[in-house]
Amino acid sequence: MTVNRYQIESCQHTFSERYSHFIRRTPLWKLPGGALGVDCAEVWLKLEHLQTGGSFKARGMLNRLLSNPIPPSGVIVASGGNAGIATAAAAKELGVPCEVFVPEISSPAKRARLAALGARVVVGGAAYADALRACLARQQETGALLTHAYDQPEVLVGAGTLALEIEQQGGLPHSVLVSVGGGGLIGGVASWFGQRSRVVALEPELAPSLYRAREAGRPVDVAVSGIAADSLGARRIGGLAWDVTQAQVRDALLLTDESIRAAQLWLWQELKLAVEPAAALPLAALHSRRYVPRADETVCLIICGANVDPASLN
């Protein structure tokens, strides 16, 4: 199933008409490239870490809940943290129960946030794939509405509203740098921009689900670990995102944990942006020169999540 621009526009209209208090229109910072130590005309930072729940996930999770009848048993999701937080926040907004299965690698900060939102939190195994299996088994028992962290059309459509906002706020950037886990964000962003902007997929070397799929010519399971595994630790790229990226995304780049951590600290120390490792990949791609823009290029970095323990930024 494809995601189209009409669906994204319709979703944004629903958000703005009925849920503007919940889905925030997050800021777009426009900085000269030199301010970030980059040789390009301009760098835009889409500050989506300021979204409800601390990540872009709120868009897709709310759209999923609004697009389907919700049974008395509520909603259920498996998540490294951010999709669970977003689902729990959307469920609280709509007044329905929520159950979240997390892997052991999920951070205590994210689990605490889930509990504060009223979700029932279940540790479902060592990694995201294990939590997903446990979640699916539980869903069969309860009949709750399953919200997938990244591989449902409504989730990609919701994420696509972020890209629509970028264009409304700044016009078309030459390139958009996007962190990839299971692919919900890049699937939505690439569905909106298509070939009008160059969408660049970024993954940690230790969690390369899209990169390995491109090598194999199809989605495959990969081993995942490293600094961003709680957010970008999907073992296999989502089928919907795979289809979109095959058609719309030319570049898929890998980044070291060291470069991601350095970019995360730079964002805090220089710009006072407290973000999680997954949100630092776009800047890491520039600072490590894995992505080298043209001198006249406008580059948009999607800063996708803020669910981080502030103590880790010291």
Tab-separated table of C-alpha atoms in Angstrom:
chain	number	residue	atom	x	y	z
A	1	MET	CA	0.000	0.000	0.000
A	2	THR	CA	1.377	3.424	-0.924
A	3	VAL	CA	1.131	6.677	1.033
A	4	ASN	CA	0.261	9.776	-0.977
A	5	ARG	CA	0.401	13.516	-0.507
A	6	TYR	CA	-3.397	13.854	-0.358
A	7	GLN	CA	-3.514	11.535	2.686
A	8	ILE	CA	-0.794	13.563	4.388
A	9	GLU	CA	-2.573	16.859	3.692
A	10	SER	CA	-5.850	15.425	5.004
A	11	CYS	CA	-4.139	14.181	8.161
A	12	GLN	CA	-2.576	17.580	8.792
A	13	HIS	CA	-5.981	19.207	8.365
A	14	THR	CA	-7.437	16.901	11.034
A	15	PHE	CA	-4.571	17.688	13.384
A	16	SER	CA	-4.905	21.453	12.913
A	17	GLU	CA	-8.707	21.487	13.163
A	18	ARG	CA	-9.175	19.150	16.135
A	19	TYR	CA	-5.870	18.361	17.805
A	20	SER	CA	-3.648	21.424	17.494
A	21	HIS	CA	-3.256	21.363	21.302
A	22	PHE	CA	-1.785	17.854	21.020
A	23	ILE	CA	0.145	17.783	17.729
A	24	ARG	CA	2.465	20.780	17.886
A	25	ARG	CA	3.693	22.720	14.898
A	26	THR	CA	7.333	22.399	15.876
A	27	PRO	CA	9.861	25.152	15.061
A	28	LEU	CA	12.118	25.228	12.023
A	29	TRP	CA	15.424	26.932	12.784
A	30	LYS	CA	17.325	28.360	9.844
A	31	LEU	CA	21.051	28.795	10.497
A	32	PRO	CA	23.964	29.647	8.223
A	33	GLY	CA	26.026	26.549	7.507
A	34	GLY	CA	29.039	28.046	9.250
A	35	ALA	CA	27.110	28.194	12.538
A	36	LEU	CA	27.187	24.394	12.599
A	37	GLY	CA	30.679	24.070	11.184
A	38	VAL	CA	29.381	23.019	7.764
A	39	ASP	CA	30.355	24.422	4.368
A	40	CYS	CA	26.925	24.981	2.856
A	41	ALA	CA	24.519	27.850	2.360
A	42	GLU	CA	22.068	27.086	5.142
A	43	VAL	CA	21.197	24.380	7.641
A	44	TRP	CA	17.614	24.028	8.832
A	45	LEU	CA	16.846	22.203	12.071
A	46	LYS	CA	13.321	20.835	12.328
A	47	LEU	CA	12.952	20.699	16.111
A	48	GLU	CA	10.579	17.758	16.266
A	49	HIS	CA	12.033	16.705	19.614
A	50	LEU	CA	9.692	19.401	20.994
A	51	GLN	CA	6.668	17.382	19.829
A	52	THR	CA	4.189	15.932	22.342
A	53	GLY	CA	5.802	12.901	23.943
A	54	GLY	CA	9.261	14.098	22.942
A	55	SER	CA	9.383	12.685	19.407
A	56	PHE	CA	7.864	12.699	15.922
A	57	LYS	CA	6.013	9.486	16.812
A	58	ALA	CA	3.043	11.403	18.225
A	59	ARG	CA	1.896	12.225	14.696
A	60	GLY	CA	1.648	8.658	13.458
A	61	MET	CA	0.324	7.157	16.660
A	62	LEU	CA	-2.523	9.660	16.976
A	63	ASN	CA	-3.404	9.191	13.318
A	64	ARG	CA	-3.527	5.420	13.809
A	65	LEU	CA	-5.907	5.782	16.772
A	66	LEU	CA	-8.123	8.304	15.001
A	67	SER	CA	-8.381	6.125	11.884
A	68	ASN	CA	-9.686	2.965	13.581
A	69	PRO	CA	-12.372	1.928	16.076
A	70	ILE	CA	-10.826	1.359	19.501
A	71	PRO	CA	-12.223	-1.607	21.486
A	72	PRO	CA	-12.816	-1.506	25.253
A	73	SER	CA	-9.441	-3.229	25.761
A	74	GLY	CA	-7.788	-0.141	24.289
A	75	VAL	CA	-4.566	-0.028	22.308
A	76	ILE	CA	-1.360	-2.040	22.434
A	77	VAL	CA	2.120	-1.411	21.017
A	78	ALA	CA	5.669	-2.766	21.149
A	79	SER	CA	8.299	-0.070	21.314
A	80	GLY	CA	11.838	0.775	22.317
A	81	GLY	CA	10.240	3.743	24.009
A	82	ASN	CA	9.256	6.632	21.731
A	83	ALA	CA	6.390	4.951	19.873
A	84	GLY	CA	5.125	3.645	23.189
A	85	ILE	CA	5.275	7.087	24.760
A	86	ALA	CA	3.461	8.576	21.768
A	87	THR	CA	0.802	5.848	21.808
A	88	ALA	CA	0.314	6.239	25.558
A	89	ALA	CA	-0.014	10.014	25.182
A	90	ALA	CA	-2.529	9.626	22.331
A	91	ALA	CA	-4.482	7.043	24.328
A	92	LYS	CA	-4.592	9.393	27.314
A	93	GLU	CA	-5.799	12.205	25.040
A	94	LEU	CA	-8.622	9.968	23.775
A	95	GLY	CA	-9.367	8.401	27.153
A	96	VAL	CA	-8.640	4.764	26.266
A	97	PRO	CA	-6.439	2.111	27.948
A	98	CYS	CA	-2.902	1.483	26.669
A	99	GLU	CA	-0.461	-1.403	27.083
A	100	VAL	CA	3.168	-1.073	25.977
A	101	PHE	CA	5.681	-3.893	25.515
A	102	VAL	CA	9.291	-2.710	25.747
A	103	PRO	CA	12.607	-4.563	25.290
A	104	GLU	CA	15.191	-4.807	28.035
A	105	ILE	CA	17.369	-2.248	26.205
A	106	SER	CA	14.711	0.459	26.624
A	107	SER	CA	15.941	3.234	28.896
A	108	PRO	CA	14.631	3.710	32.448
A	109	ALA	CA	13.742	7.302	31.523
A	110	LYS	CA	11.433	6.112	28.752
A	111	ARG	CA	9.807	3.452	30.955
A	112	ALA	CA	9.195	6.046	33.658
A	113	ARG	CA	7.554	8.343	31.132
A	114	LEU	CA	5.279	5.523	29.944
A	115	ALA	CA	4.161	4.821	33.500
A	116	ALA	CA	3.536	8.524	34.122
A	117	LEU	CA	1.217	8.586	31.095
A	118	GLY	CA	-0.849	5.782	32.610
A	119	ALA	CA	0.275	2.942	30.354
A	120	ARG	CA	0.729	-0.614	31.541
A	121	VAL	CA	4.390	-1.374	30.818
A	122	VAL	CA	5.565	-4.935	30.129
A	123	VAL	CA	9.194	-5.932	29.484
A	124	GLY	CA	8.882	-8.322	26.561
A	125	GLY	CA	12.391	-9.640	25.927
A	126	ALA	CA	15.936	-8.584	25.139
A	127	ALA	CA	15.384	-6.627	21.906
A	128	TYR	CA	12.558	-4.913	20.030
A	129	ALA	CA	11.754	-8.016	17.947
A	130	ASP	CA	11.205	-10.008	21.163
A	131	ALA	CA	8.939	-7.310	22.592
A	132	LEU	CA	6.969	-7.275	19.338
A	133	ARG	CA	6.405	-11.042	19.471
A	134	ALA	CA	5.154	-10.784	23.054
A	135	CYS	CA	2.951	-7.847	22.111
A	136	LEU	CA	1.369	-9.714	19.203
A	137	ALA	CA	0.605	-12.697	21.430
A	138	ARG	CA	-1.021	-10.432	23.996
A	139	GLN	CA	-3.045	-8.646	21.318
A	140	GLN	CA	-4.541	-11.977	20.262
A	141	GLU	CA	-5.723	-12.458	23.859
A	142	THR	CA	-7.209	-9.012	24.418
A	143	GLY	CA	-8.307	-7.846	20.961
A	144	ALA	CA	-6.775	-4.424	21.596
A	145	LEU	CA	-6.039	-2.165	18.619
A	146	LEU	CA	-2.470	-2.861	17.552
A	147	THR	CA	-0.382	0.197	16.864
A	148	HIS	CA	2.843	-0.720	15.109
A	149	ALA	CA	5.862	1.440	15.878
A	150	TYR	CA	6.619	2.055	12.197
A	151	ASP	CA	4.936	-0.291	9.703
A	152	GLN	CA	1.340	0.855	9.256
A	153	PRO	CA	0.033	3.262	6.607
A	154	GLU	CA	-1.503	5.625	9.170
A	155	VAL	CA	1.862	5.863	10.937
A	156	LEU	CA	3.680	6.883	7.743
A	157	VAL	CA	0.931	9.355	6.877
A	158	GLY	CA	1.223	10.972	10.294
A	159	ALA	CA	5.007	11.202	9.990
A	160	GLY	CA	4.555	12.764	6.574
A	161	THR	CA	2.846	15.788	8.156
A	162	LEU	CA	6.256	16.711	9.587
A	163	ALA	CA	7.653	17.009	6.056
A	164	LEU	CA	4.620	19.017	4.942
A	165	GLU	CA	5.294	21.417	7.820
A	166	ILE	CA	8.906	21.834	6.751
A	167	GLU	CA	7.793	22.889	3.280
A	168	GLN	CA	5.159	25.248	4.670
A	169	GLN	CA	7.653	26.850	7.055
A	170	GLY	CA	10.682	27.122	4.801
A	171	GLY	CA	9.946	25.958	1.281
A	172	LEU	CA	11.766	23.059	-0.340
A	173	PRO	CA	15.239	22.280	1.036
A	174	HIS	CA	17.755	20.787	-1.350
A	175	SER	CA	18.274	17.813	0.965
A	176	VAL	CA	16.657	16.305	4.068
A	177	LEU	CA	18.692	14.110	6.429
A	178	VAL	CA	16.593	11.509	8.256
A	179	SER	CA	17.412	8.962	10.980
A	180	VAL	CA	16.156	5.444	10.217
A	181	GLY	CA	15.099	2.674	12.574
A	182	GLY	CA	12.126	0.714	11.277
A	183	GLY	CA	11.458	3.369	8.649
A	184	GLY	CA	8.258	5.116	9.703
A	185	LEU	CA	9.831	8.572	9.655
A	186	ILE	CA	11.709	8.279	6.379
A	187	GLY	CA	8.712	6.538	4.805
A	188	GLY	CA	6.495	9.509	5.619
A	189	VAL	CA	9.094	12.158	4.770
A	190	ALA	CA	10.000	10.566	1.420
A	191	SER	CA	6.306	10.095	0.592
A	192	TRP	CA	5.818	13.837	0.931
A	193	PHE	CA	8.976	15.158	-0.720
A	194	GLY	CA	9.328	12.466	-3.389
A	195	GLN	CA	12.012	13.528	-5.851
A	196	ARG	CA	11.549	17.244	-5.117
A	197	SER	CA	14.195	17.147	-2.361
A	198	ARG	CA	17.042	14.692	-1.856
A	199	VAL	CA	16.070	12.508	1.132
A	200	VAL	CA	19.096	10.876	2.774
A	201	ALA	CA	18.695	7.823	5.041
A	202	LEU	CA	21.009	7.646	8.065
A	203	GLU	CA	21.598	4.645	10.317
A	204	PRO	CA	24.078	3.638	13.016
A	205	GLU	CA	26.655	1.098	11.850
A	206	LEU	CA	25.401	-1.182	14.619
A	207	ALA	CA	21.731	-0.999	13.551
A	208	PRO	CA	21.770	-1.064	9.722
A	209	SER	CA	18.327	-2.417	8.809
A	210	LEU	CA	17.828	-0.364	5.625
A	211	TYR	CA	21.457	-0.492	4.534
A	212	ARG	CA	21.596	-4.300	4.714
A	213	ALA	CA	18.220	-4.598	2.991
A	214	ARG	CA	19.579	-2.551	0.089
A	215	GLU	CA	22.607	-4.822	-0.107
A	216	ALA	CA	20.365	-7.902	-0.143
A	217	GLY	CA	17.706	-6.434	-2.408
A	218	ARG	CA	14.980	-7.133	0.149
A	219	PRO	CA	14.280	-6.605	3.871
A	220	VAL	CA	16.410	-8.916	6.022
A	221	ASP	CA	16.991	-9.410	9.737
A	222	VAL	CA	20.103	-7.742	11.153
A	223	ALA	CA	21.826	-7.767	14.519
A	224	VAL	CA	21.280	-4.478	16.380
A	225	SER	CA	23.176	-2.858	19.228
A	226	GLY	CA	24.898	0.395	20.038
A	227	ILE	CA	24.170	3.857	21.346
A	228	ALA	CA	20.874	4.408	19.511
A	229	ALA	CA	19.451	0.881	19.626
A	230	ASP	CA	16.574	1.795	21.940
A	231	SER	CA	15.181	4.118	19.229
A	232	LEU	CA	16.712	2.800	15.988
A	233	GLY	CA	16.955	-0.863	16.928
A	234	ALA	CA	14.504	-2.487	14.512
A	235	ARG	CA	15.955	-5.771	13.246
A	236	ARG	CA	14.229	-5.416	9.876
A	237	ILE	CA	13.171	-2.384	7.871
A	238	GLY	CA	9.396	-2.064	7.635
A	239	GLY	CA	7.790	-3.279	4.440
A	240	LEU	CA	6.040	0.027	3.763
A	241	ALA	CA	9.212	2.049	4.285
A	242	TRP	CA	11.144	-0.386	2.106
A	243	ASP	CA	8.781	0.214	-0.799
A	244	VAL	CA	8.912	4.002	-0.388
A	245	THR	CA	12.686	4.191	-0.020
A	246	GLN	CA	13.238	1.945	-3.022
A	247	ALA	CA	11.329	4.444	-5.129
A	248	GLN	CA	12.308	7.748	-3.520
A	249	VAL	CA	15.588	7.487	-1.559
A	250	ARG	CA	18.933	7.274	-3.322
A	251	ASP	CA	21.365	7.560	-0.399
A	252	ALA	CA	21.659	5.332	2.669
A	253	LEU	CA	24.626	6.073	4.924
A	254	LEU	CA	26.052	4.459	8.068
A	255	LEU	CA	27.463	6.365	11.044
A	256	THR	CA	29.672	5.310	13.921
A	257	ASP	CA	28.502	5.444	17.513
A	258	GLU	CA	31.402	7.797	18.221
A	259	SER	CA	30.228	10.319	15.633
A	260	ILE	CA	26.627	10.091	16.870
A	261	ARG	CA	27.658	10.685	20.469
A	262	ALA	CA	29.871	13.612	19.469
A	263	ALA	CA	26.995	15.224	17.558
A	264	GLN	CA	24.609	14.678	20.453
A	265	LEU	CA	26.993	16.433	22.832
A	266	TRP	CA	27.613	19.239	20.300
A	267	LEU	CA	23.902	19.938	20.044
A	268	TRP	CA	23.715	20.229	23.820
A	269	GLN	CA	26.901	22.176	24.398
A	270	GLU	CA	26.594	24.592	21.466
A	271	LEU	CA	22.832	24.953	20.922
A	272	LYS	CA	21.426	23.726	24.257
A	273	LEU	CA	19.310	21.098	22.512
A	274	ALA	CA	18.892	18.051	24.746
A	275	VAL	CA	18.248	15.208	22.317
A	276	GLU	CA	18.606	11.448	22.262
A	277	PRO	CA	21.267	9.739	20.135
A	278	ALA	CA	18.788	8.911	17.349
A	279	ALA	CA	18.151	12.626	16.842
A	280	ALA	CA	21.853	13.398	16.427
A	281	LEU	CA	22.466	11.288	13.307
A	282	PRO	CA	21.756	14.105	10.816
A	283	LEU	CA	24.360	16.390	12.411
A	284	ALA	CA	26.760	13.458	12.771
A	285	ALA	CA	26.481	12.867	9.023
A	286	LEU	CA	27.604	16.450	8.376
A	287	HIS	CA	30.316	16.660	11.022
A	288	SER	CA	31.826	13.292	10.039
A	289	ARG	CA	31.548	14.253	6.350
A	290	ARG	CA	29.618	11.098	5.551
A	291	TYR	CA	27.290	13.534	3.813
A	292	VAL	CA	29.041	16.465	2.123
A	293	PRO	CA	26.656	19.159	0.846
A	294	ARG	CA	27.375	21.564	-1.971
A	295	ALA	CA	28.447	25.076	-1.059
A	296	ASP	CA	25.085	26.453	-2.254
A	297	GLU	CA	22.972	23.729	-0.655
A	298	THR	CA	20.193	24.101	1.912
A	299	VAL	CA	20.211	21.050	4.204
A	300	CYS	CA	17.364	20.174	6.579
A	301	LEU	CA	18.159	18.080	9.657
A	302	ILE	CA	15.215	16.392	11.358
A	303	ILE	CA	15.882	16.424	15.112
A	304	CYS	CA	13.492	13.617	15.869
A	305	GLY	CA	13.516	12.868	19.610
A	306	ALA	CA	14.316	14.215	23.087
A	307	ASN	CA	13.697	11.246	25.381
A	308	VAL	CA	17.126	11.251	26.985
A	309	ASP	CA	18.391	11.295	30.548
A	310	PRO	CA	19.836	14.820	30.923
A	311	ALA	CA	22.575	13.443	33.165
A	312	SER	CA	23.994	11.600	30.148
A	313	LEU	CA	24.775	14.943	28.483
A	314	ASN	CA	27.261	16.038	31.133
